[in-house]
Tab-separated table of C-alpha atoms in Angstrom:
chain	number	residue	atom	x	y	z
J	226	MET	CA	118.754	122.050	206.136
J	227	PRO	CA	115.308	122.285	208.065
J	228	LEU	CA	112.372	120.980	206.076
J	229	SER	CA	110.657	124.365	206.029
J	230	SER	CA	113.386	125.494	203.797
J	231	VAL	CA	112.610	123.238	201.263
J	232	SER	CA	110.320	124.252	198.254
J	233	ALA	CA	107.721	121.702	197.677
J	234	ARG	CA	107.376	120.066	193.701
J	235	PRO	CA	103.931	120.730	193.145
J	236	ALA	CA	101.472	118.050	192.400
J	237	ARG	CA	100.700	116.990	189.055
J	238	PRO	CA	97.204	117.732	188.161
J	239	PRO	CA	95.139	114.660	187.616
J	240	ALA	CA	94.649	113.414	183.877
J	241	SER	CA	91.143	114.019	184.055
J	242	ASP	CA	91.271	117.599	184.703
J	243	PRO	CA	90.316	119.444	181.356
J	244	ALA	CA	92.215	122.695	182.399
J	245	HIS	CA	95.601	120.666	182.581
J	246	ALA	CA	95.121	117.804	179.927
J	247	ALA	CA	97.795	118.122	177.369
J	248	PRO	CA	96.310	119.035	174.081
J	249	GLU	CA	95.273	116.938	171.817
J	250	PRO	CA	97.188	116.329	168.197
J	251	SER	CA	95.409	118.265	165.391
J	252	PRO	CA	94.528	115.765	162.457
J	253	LEU	CA	96.710	116.096	159.691
J	254	THR	CA	94.417	118.071	156.334
J	255	THR	CA	95.307	116.083	153.220
J	256	ALA	CA	93.588	117.110	149.824
J	257	PRO	CA	91.876	113.924	148.186
J	258	LYS	CA	94.562	112.098	146.081
J	259	ALA	CA	93.899	112.952	142.451
J	260	ALA	CA	92.658	110.126	140.430
J	261	ARG	CA	95.046	108.692	137.890
J	262	PRO	CA	94.001	108.986	134.095
J	263	ARG	CA	92.575	106.406	132.389
J	264	LEU	CA	93.853	105.089	128.734
J	265	VAL	CA	92.289	102.489	126.764
J	266	VAL	CA	93.944	100.489	123.660
J	267	LEU	CA	90.817	99.281	121.645
J	268	ASP	CA	93.093	97.287	119.068
J	269	GLY	CA	96.335	96.396	120.473
J	270	PHE	CA	96.987	93.290	119.384
J	271	THR	CA	98.406	94.112	115.880
J	272	THR	CA	100.859	96.545	117.949
J	273	ASN	CA	101.558	93.651	120.315
J	274	PRO	CA	100.447	90.330	120.165
J	275	GLY	CA	102.466	89.724	123.443
J	276	ASP	CA	106.064	89.753	122.372
J	277	LEU	CA	106.631	93.717	124.135
J	278	SER	CA	105.392	95.578	126.941
J	279	TRP	CA	103.000	98.266	127.409
J	280	GLU	CA	105.026	99.540	130.343
J	281	PRO	CA	105.533	102.880	128.976
J	282	LEU	CA	101.784	103.604	128.646
J	283	GLU	CA	101.332	101.726	132.055
J	284	ARG	CA	103.008	104.455	133.907
J	285	LEU	CA	101.086	107.466	132.799
J	286	GLY	CA	97.646	105.949	134.516
J	287	GLN	CA	95.204	103.219	134.465
J	288	LEU	CA	95.624	101.386	131.181
J	289	SER	CA	92.868	98.595	129.953
J	290	VAL	CA	94.312	97.026	126.769
J	291	HIS	CA	91.793	95.001	124.321
J	292	ASN	CA	93.200	92.846	121.563
J	293	ARG	CA	90.378	94.178	119.124
J	294	THR	CA	86.944	95.955	119.648
J	295	PRO	CA	84.274	95.444	117.420
J	296	PRO	CA	81.817	98.581	116.604
J	297	GLU	CA	79.191	97.497	119.016
J	298	LEU	CA	81.514	97.977	121.699
J	299	VAL	CA	83.718	101.114	121.073
J	300	ALA	CA	81.303	103.376	122.949
J	301	GLU	CA	81.648	101.176	126.125
J	302	ARG	CA	85.076	100.923	126.177
J	303	LEU	CA	85.725	104.885	125.474
J	304	ALA	CA	83.463	105.530	128.575
J	305	GLY	CA	85.354	107.670	131.268
J	306	ALA	CA	88.603	107.052	129.389
J	307	ASP	CA	91.262	110.319	129.093
J	308	VAL	CA	93.202	108.779	126.345
J	309	ALA	CA	91.771	106.423	123.767
J	310	PHE	CA	94.316	104.606	121.307
J	311	THR	CA	93.382	102.973	117.612
J	312	ASN	CA	95.215	101.425	114.536
J	313	LYS	CA	92.124	100.522	112.786
J	314	THR	CA	89.252	100.487	115.321
J	315	ARG	CA	86.780	103.155	113.479
J	316	LEU	CA	85.792	106.161	115.889
J	317	THR	CA	82.485	107.869	114.604
J	318	ALA	CA	80.849	111.026	115.566
J	319	ALA	CA	78.420	109.279	117.622
J	320	ASP	CA	81.018	107.153	119.845
J	321	LEU	CA	82.943	110.515	120.637
J	322	ALA	CA	79.319	112.336	121.623
J	323	ALA	CA	78.784	109.288	124.258
J	324	ALA	CA	82.820	110.034	125.617
J	325	PRO	CA	82.597	113.700	126.573
J	326	GLN	CA	85.483	113.095	129.133
J	327	LEU	CA	87.991	112.522	126.201
J	328	ARG	CA	91.106	114.395	126.274
J	329	GLY	CA	92.538	113.313	123.435
J	330	ILE	CA	92.973	110.496	120.759
J	331	GLY	CA	96.232	108.547	119.748
J	332	MET	CA	96.864	106.828	116.611
J	333	LEU	CA	98.681	103.356	116.939
J	334	ALA	CA	99.486	104.207	113.258
J	335	THR	CA	100.907	107.120	110.986
J	336	GLY	CA	97.413	107.039	109.284
J	337	HIS	CA	94.501	108.559	111.008
J	338	ASP	CA	91.464	108.206	108.645
J	339	VAL	CA	89.628	105.508	111.036
J	340	VAL	CA	88.723	108.296	113.227
J	341	ASP	CA	86.241	111.224	112.426
J	342	GLY	CA	89.191	114.230	112.644
J	343	ALA	CA	86.464	116.785	112.310
J	344	ALA	CA	83.949	115.197	115.276
J	345	ALA	CA	87.025	115.250	117.549
J	346	ALA	CA	88.052	118.605	116.389
J	347	ALA	CA	84.534	120.339	117.064
J	348	ARG	CA	84.440	118.886	120.483
J	349	GLY	CA	88.153	119.670	121.180
J	350	VAL	CA	89.665	116.528	121.260
J	351	PRO	CA	93.151	116.529	119.828
J	352	LEU	CA	93.990	113.323	117.349
J	353	CYS	CA	97.762	112.467	116.970
J	354	ASN	CA	99.544	110.378	115.080
J	355	VAL	CA	102.942	108.695	115.118
J	356	PRO	CA	104.707	110.147	111.991
J	357	GLU	CA	107.997	108.466	111.934
J	358	TYR	CA	108.461	104.901	113.651
J	359	SER	CA	108.265	102.689	110.595
J	360	THR	CA	110.192	104.360	107.880
J	361	ALA	CA	113.494	101.933	108.293
J	362	SER	CA	110.985	99.503	108.214
J	363	VAL	CA	109.080	100.077	105.375
J	364	ALA	CA	111.648	100.625	103.098
J	365	GLN	CA	112.951	97.869	103.825
J	366	ALA	CA	109.781	95.788	103.234
J	367	VAL	CA	110.153	97.938	99.519
J	368	PHE	CA	112.880	96.049	98.292
J	369	ALA	CA	111.913	92.837	99.694
J	370	LEU	CA	108.805	92.918	97.640
J	371	LEU	CA	110.951	94.256	94.808
J	372	LEU	CA	113.532	91.728	95.070
J	373	GLU	CA	110.843	88.640	95.193
J	374	LEU	CA	109.789	90.032	91.805
J	375	THR	CA	113.288	90.509	90.432
J	376	ASN	CA	115.248	87.371	91.673
J	377	ARG	CA	112.117	85.001	92.851
J	378	THR	CA	113.987	83.740	95.733
J	379	GLY	CA	110.980	81.935	97.073
J	380	HIS	CA	109.851	80.720	93.765
J	381	HIS	CA	113.269	78.855	93.610
J	382	ASP	CA	113.295	77.989	97.066
J	383	ALA	CA	110.386	75.789	96.878
J	384	LEU	CA	111.356	74.521	93.263
J	385	VAL	CA	114.233	73.100	95.125
J	386	ARG	CA	112.376	71.815	97.777
J	387	ALA	CA	110.101	70.085	95.850
J	388	GLY	CA	113.431	68.224	94.164
J	389	ARG	CA	113.733	70.050	91.114
J	390	TRP	CA	117.283	70.961	91.764
J	391	SER	CA	118.382	67.373	92.893
J	392	ALA	CA	116.695	65.975	89.559
J	393	GLY	CA	118.189	68.260	86.963
J	394	PRO	CA	121.101	67.467	84.802
J	395	ASP	CA	122.730	71.105	85.570
J	396	PHE	CA	124.614	73.348	88.547
J	397	SER	CA	122.197	75.574	88.146
J	398	PHE	CA	118.758	76.367	86.851
J	399	TRP	CA	116.086	78.944	86.947
J	400	GLU	CA	112.571	79.649	85.846
J	401	GLY	CA	111.048	82.933	84.615
J	402	ASN	CA	113.218	85.857	83.986
J	403	LEU	CA	115.877	87.454	86.666
J	404	THR	CA	116.340	91.353	86.826
J	405	GLU	CA	119.072	93.066	87.237
J	406	LEU	CA	118.099	96.330	88.857
J	407	ALA	CA	121.341	98.468	88.197
J	408	GLY	CA	120.845	101.260	85.553
J	409	LEU	CA	116.881	100.905	85.898
J	410	SER	CA	114.850	103.530	86.442
J	411	PHE	CA	112.893	103.717	89.763
J	412	GLY	CA	109.564	106.158	90.336
J	413	VAL	CA	108.703	107.445	93.839
J	414	VAL	CA	105.003	108.426	94.018
J	415	GLY	CA	104.779	110.898	97.144
J	416	LEU	CA	108.329	111.588	98.386
J	417	GLY	CA	107.841	112.133	102.526
J	418	ARG	CA	109.992	110.490	104.842
J	419	ILE	CA	109.371	106.397	103.555
J	420	GLY	CA	109.698	107.814	99.907
J	421	LEU	CA	113.335	109.766	100.748
J	422	ALA	CA	114.358	106.558	102.576
J	423	VAL	CA	113.417	104.286	99.525
J	424	ALA	CA	115.669	106.302	97.242
J	425	ALA	CA	118.586	106.350	99.275
J	426	ILE	CA	118.130	102.409	98.598
J	427	ALA	CA	116.780	102.475	95.056
J	428	ARG	CA	120.228	104.635	94.192
J	429	ALA	CA	122.477	101.811	96.261
J	430	PHE	CA	121.385	99.863	94.080
J	431	GLY	CA	122.526	101.888	90.988
J	432	MET	CA	118.895	103.080	89.771
J	433	GLU	CA	118.031	106.289	88.682
J	434	VAL	CA	115.067	107.717	90.651
J	435	LEU	CA	112.376	110.263	89.362
J	436	ALA	CA	110.056	111.264	92.123
J	437	HIS	CA	106.694	113.370	91.905
J	438	ARG	CA	105.319	115.049	95.204
J	439	ARG	CA	103.286	118.072	94.986
J	440	GLN	CA	105.827	120.170	96.961
J	441	PRO	CA	109.599	120.921	95.078
J	442	ILE	CA	111.818	118.279	95.111
J	443	SER	CA	115.628	118.950	96.268
J	444	ALA	CA	116.757	115.809	97.317
J	445	GLU	CA	120.249	114.758	96.324
J	446	GLY	CA	120.283	112.548	93.338
J	447	VAL	CA	116.438	112.433	92.810
J	448	SER	CA	114.615	114.189	89.570
J	449	GLY	CA	111.449	115.663	90.504
J	450	VAL	CA	109.096	115.193	87.542
J	451	ASP	CA	105.518	115.347	87.125
J	452	LEU	CA	103.283	111.714	86.894
J	453	PRO	CA	103.079	111.059	83.546
J	454	THR	CA	106.451	111.121	82.847
J	455	LEU	CA	107.662	109.429	86.003
J	456	LEU	CA	104.769	106.394	84.848
J	457	GLN	CA	106.347	106.645	81.233
J	458	ARG	CA	110.247	106.241	82.377
J	459	SER	CA	109.842	104.066	85.510
J	460	ASP	CA	110.763	100.290	85.138
J	461	VAL	CA	109.849	100.417	88.939
J	462	VAL	CA	106.950	102.427	90.079
J	463	SER	CA	106.564	102.683	94.618
J	464	LEU	CA	103.518	104.147	95.762
J	465	HIS	CA	104.349	106.230	99.418
J	466	CYS	CA	101.644	109.101	98.448
J	467	PRO	CA	98.626	109.634	101.515
J	468	LEU	CA	95.279	108.244	100.866
J	469	THR	CA	92.878	111.173	99.815
J	470	PRO	CA	89.987	111.288	97.087
J	471	GLU	CA	92.451	112.873	94.432
J	472	THR	CA	94.744	109.853	95.359
J	473	ARG	CA	92.290	106.898	95.429
J	474	GLY	CA	92.136	104.823	92.869
J	475	LEU	CA	95.705	106.488	91.361
J	476	ILE	CA	96.742	103.770	89.575
J	477	ASN	CA	93.945	102.613	86.962
J	478	ALA	CA	93.606	101.504	83.899
J	479	GLU	CA	94.115	104.802	82.327
J	480	ARG	CA	97.742	105.564	84.284
J	481	ILE	CA	98.639	101.654	83.690
J	482	ALA	CA	98.512	102.327	80.041
J	483	ARG	CA	101.144	105.227	80.549
J	484	MET	CA	103.397	102.934	82.187
J	485	LYS	CA	106.665	100.988	80.117
J	486	PRO	CA	105.578	97.575	79.140
J	487	GLY	CA	106.433	95.143	81.695
J	488	ALA	CA	106.990	97.843	84.728
J	489	LEU	CA	106.842	96.580	88.011
J	490	LEU	CA	104.623	98.309	90.699
J	491	ILE	CA	105.173	98.386	94.474
J	492	ASN	CA	102.540	99.059	96.772
J	493	THR	CA	103.431	99.534	100.685
J	494	GLY	CA	101.366	102.821	101.186
J	495	ARG	CA	97.435	101.986	101.254
J	496	GLY	CA	95.327	99.543	99.381
J	497	PRO	CA	92.619	101.903	97.631
J	498	LEU	CA	95.834	103.795	95.981
J	499	VAL	CA	95.123	101.383	93.584
J	500	ASN	CA	92.122	100.079	91.298
J	501	GLU	CA	92.574	96.293	92.362
J	502	ALA	CA	90.615	94.972	88.909
J	503	ASP	CA	92.275	96.841	86.526
J	504	LEU	CA	95.955	96.159	88.075
J	505	ALA	CA	94.433	92.450	88.082
J	506	ALA	CA	94.169	92.521	84.438
J	507	ALA	CA	97.356	94.255	83.533
J	508	LEU	CA	99.061	91.334	85.368
J	509	HIS	CA	96.997	88.850	83.327
J	510	SER	CA	97.362	90.346	79.943
J	511	GLY	CA	101.399	90.772	80.778
J	512	ARG	CA	100.831	94.700	80.066
J	513	LEU	CA	102.982	94.980	83.461
J	514	GLY	CA	105.589	92.877	84.639
J	515	GLY	CA	104.622	92.336	88.163
J	516	ALA	CA	103.633	93.915	91.327
J	517	GLY	CA	104.432	93.440	95.071
J	518	LEU	CA	102.178	94.448	97.443
J	519	ASP	CA	101.685	94.845	101.204
J	520	VAL	CA	98.299	96.309	101.352
J	521	LEU	CA	94.943	95.445	99.802
J	522	SER	CA	91.765	98.099	99.430
J	523	LEU	CA	89.980	95.527	102.211
J	524	GLU	CA	91.906	93.640	105.034
J	525	PRO	CA	91.713	91.272	105.181
J	526	PRO	CA	90.902	90.788	101.568
J	527	GLU	CA	87.874	88.523	100.484
J	528	PRO	CA	89.014	85.086	99.117
J	529	SER	CA	87.576	86.598	95.480
J	530	ASN	CA	90.145	89.524	95.690
J	531	PRO	CA	91.152	89.463	91.876
J	532	LEU	CA	94.655	90.228	92.935
J	533	LEU	CA	94.690	87.135	94.809
J	534	HIS	CA	94.865	84.973	91.497
J	535	ALA	CA	96.934	87.050	89.486
J	536	PRO	CA	100.244	85.833	88.110
J	537	ASN	CA	103.391	87.717	89.364
J	538	CYS	CA	101.667	89.325	91.746
J	539	VAL	CA	103.554	89.007	95.311
J	540	ILE	CA	101.154	89.741	98.582
J	541	THR	CA	102.213	90.501	102.085
J	542	PRO	CA	99.854	90.708	105.015
J	543	HIS	CA	100.243	94.241	105.592
J	544	ILE	CA	103.547	93.534	107.625
J	545	ALA	CA	105.696	96.477	106.364
J	546	TRP	CA	105.339	98.400	109.572
J	547	ALA	CA	105.624	95.615	111.768
J	548	THR	CA	109.280	94.773	112.439
J	549	ARG	CA	109.639	94.426	116.452
J	550	SER	CA	112.294	97.560	116.417
J	551	ALA	CA	109.508	99.651	114.611
J	552	ARG	CA	106.874	98.332	116.915
J	553	GLU	CA	109.033	99.111	120.027
J	554	ARG	CA	109.063	102.819	118.463
J	555	LEU	CA	105.539	102.935	118.132
J	556	ILE	CA	104.607	102.054	121.762
J	557	GLU	CA	106.967	104.817	122.913
J	558	ALA	CA	105.877	107.229	120.592
J	559	ALA	CA	102.124	106.624	120.979
J	560	ALA	CA	103.073	107.111	125.268
J	561	ALA	CA	104.843	110.496	124.218
J	562	ASN	CA	101.611	111.550	122.538
J	563	ALA	CA	99.552	110.698	125.661
J	564	ALA	CA	102.111	112.200	128.080
J	565	ALA	CA	101.740	115.449	125.890
J	566	ILE	CA	97.783	115.069	125.834
J	567	LEU	CA	97.801	114.958	129.533
J	568	ALA	CA	100.013	117.800	130.060
J	569	GLY	CA	97.919	120.271	128.086
J	570	ALA	CA	100.273	120.458	125.221
J	571	PRO	CA	99.012	117.756	122.236
J	572	GLN	CA	101.527	116.746	119.754
J	573	ASN	CA	101.509	115.490	116.427
J	574	VAL	CA	98.034	116.635	115.936
J	575	VAL	CA	96.397	115.957	112.955
J	576	ASN	CA	92.749	117.576	113.292
J	577	GLY	CA	94.107	121.038	113.860
J	578	VAL	CA	93.042	121.211	117.815
């Protein structure tokens, strides 16, 4: 084929020719990455002293956990936080005013009186508690205290270890009265979730259950009565009502005088429900047979607290709520509350926001 009949391929333009240069790829346009929410736990040690994981909260954002927070550091540690958690650290109106970015407050507890809920509400900040995590654990603790008073297990264990059994002439010995629960009357003051669980266990022991609360009572096997009747008829009185101005000092000298002589008092609710000086006097005089307490008006108590030196008084250091299972549920529920706050749909709100 003659060369003249072959079409010549056009020459590639020089790379430097701007008219023929390959188009530059356009840069990708990306939106700024949203900052992760900031969460702060002000007093996490009692909830998790190291045996559990904070991972449910860590999933939600940048988490800071403080074992304890003194009052002078509260505002500083709230700074920049979207959600703050507290158990016993007080949050005042001034603290909240210093944290304008705060979107919600989560309790690591059911009670919430350590937070100025009204001040939070005025700023549109929901206060969310955890209502159900410790029901089974607290109900169990009620009967741990009661059985220590009726069977004196710890006392007799100490006597055995001190050599009393080994030195004795008989196969068995005991000190004080050992009391059978079956057939006795058990009075529940405050019939919420925990009160209902306690009532069910009392019935399983064969006890008659009386209860008092503001709303009508329809629980199976539970007789609703007014408070004077409950105090007069109950061999055991167990407190499960919230702490309010009306219930502060509920058990005082006047109401103790209405109780059965030798009755037992159990308090796993709130320490200030009881006038401690009046209860100590009733224990010293023998007017009451004993008290089992997991809470006191000031925690930790002053060494001068009269109940620390009262006879027939069993006191535990506010541990009814603190089983591992309960604390695991508490962290999971607190995380669910935080997620709801961050989603704009808070749950378990106790301050009306």
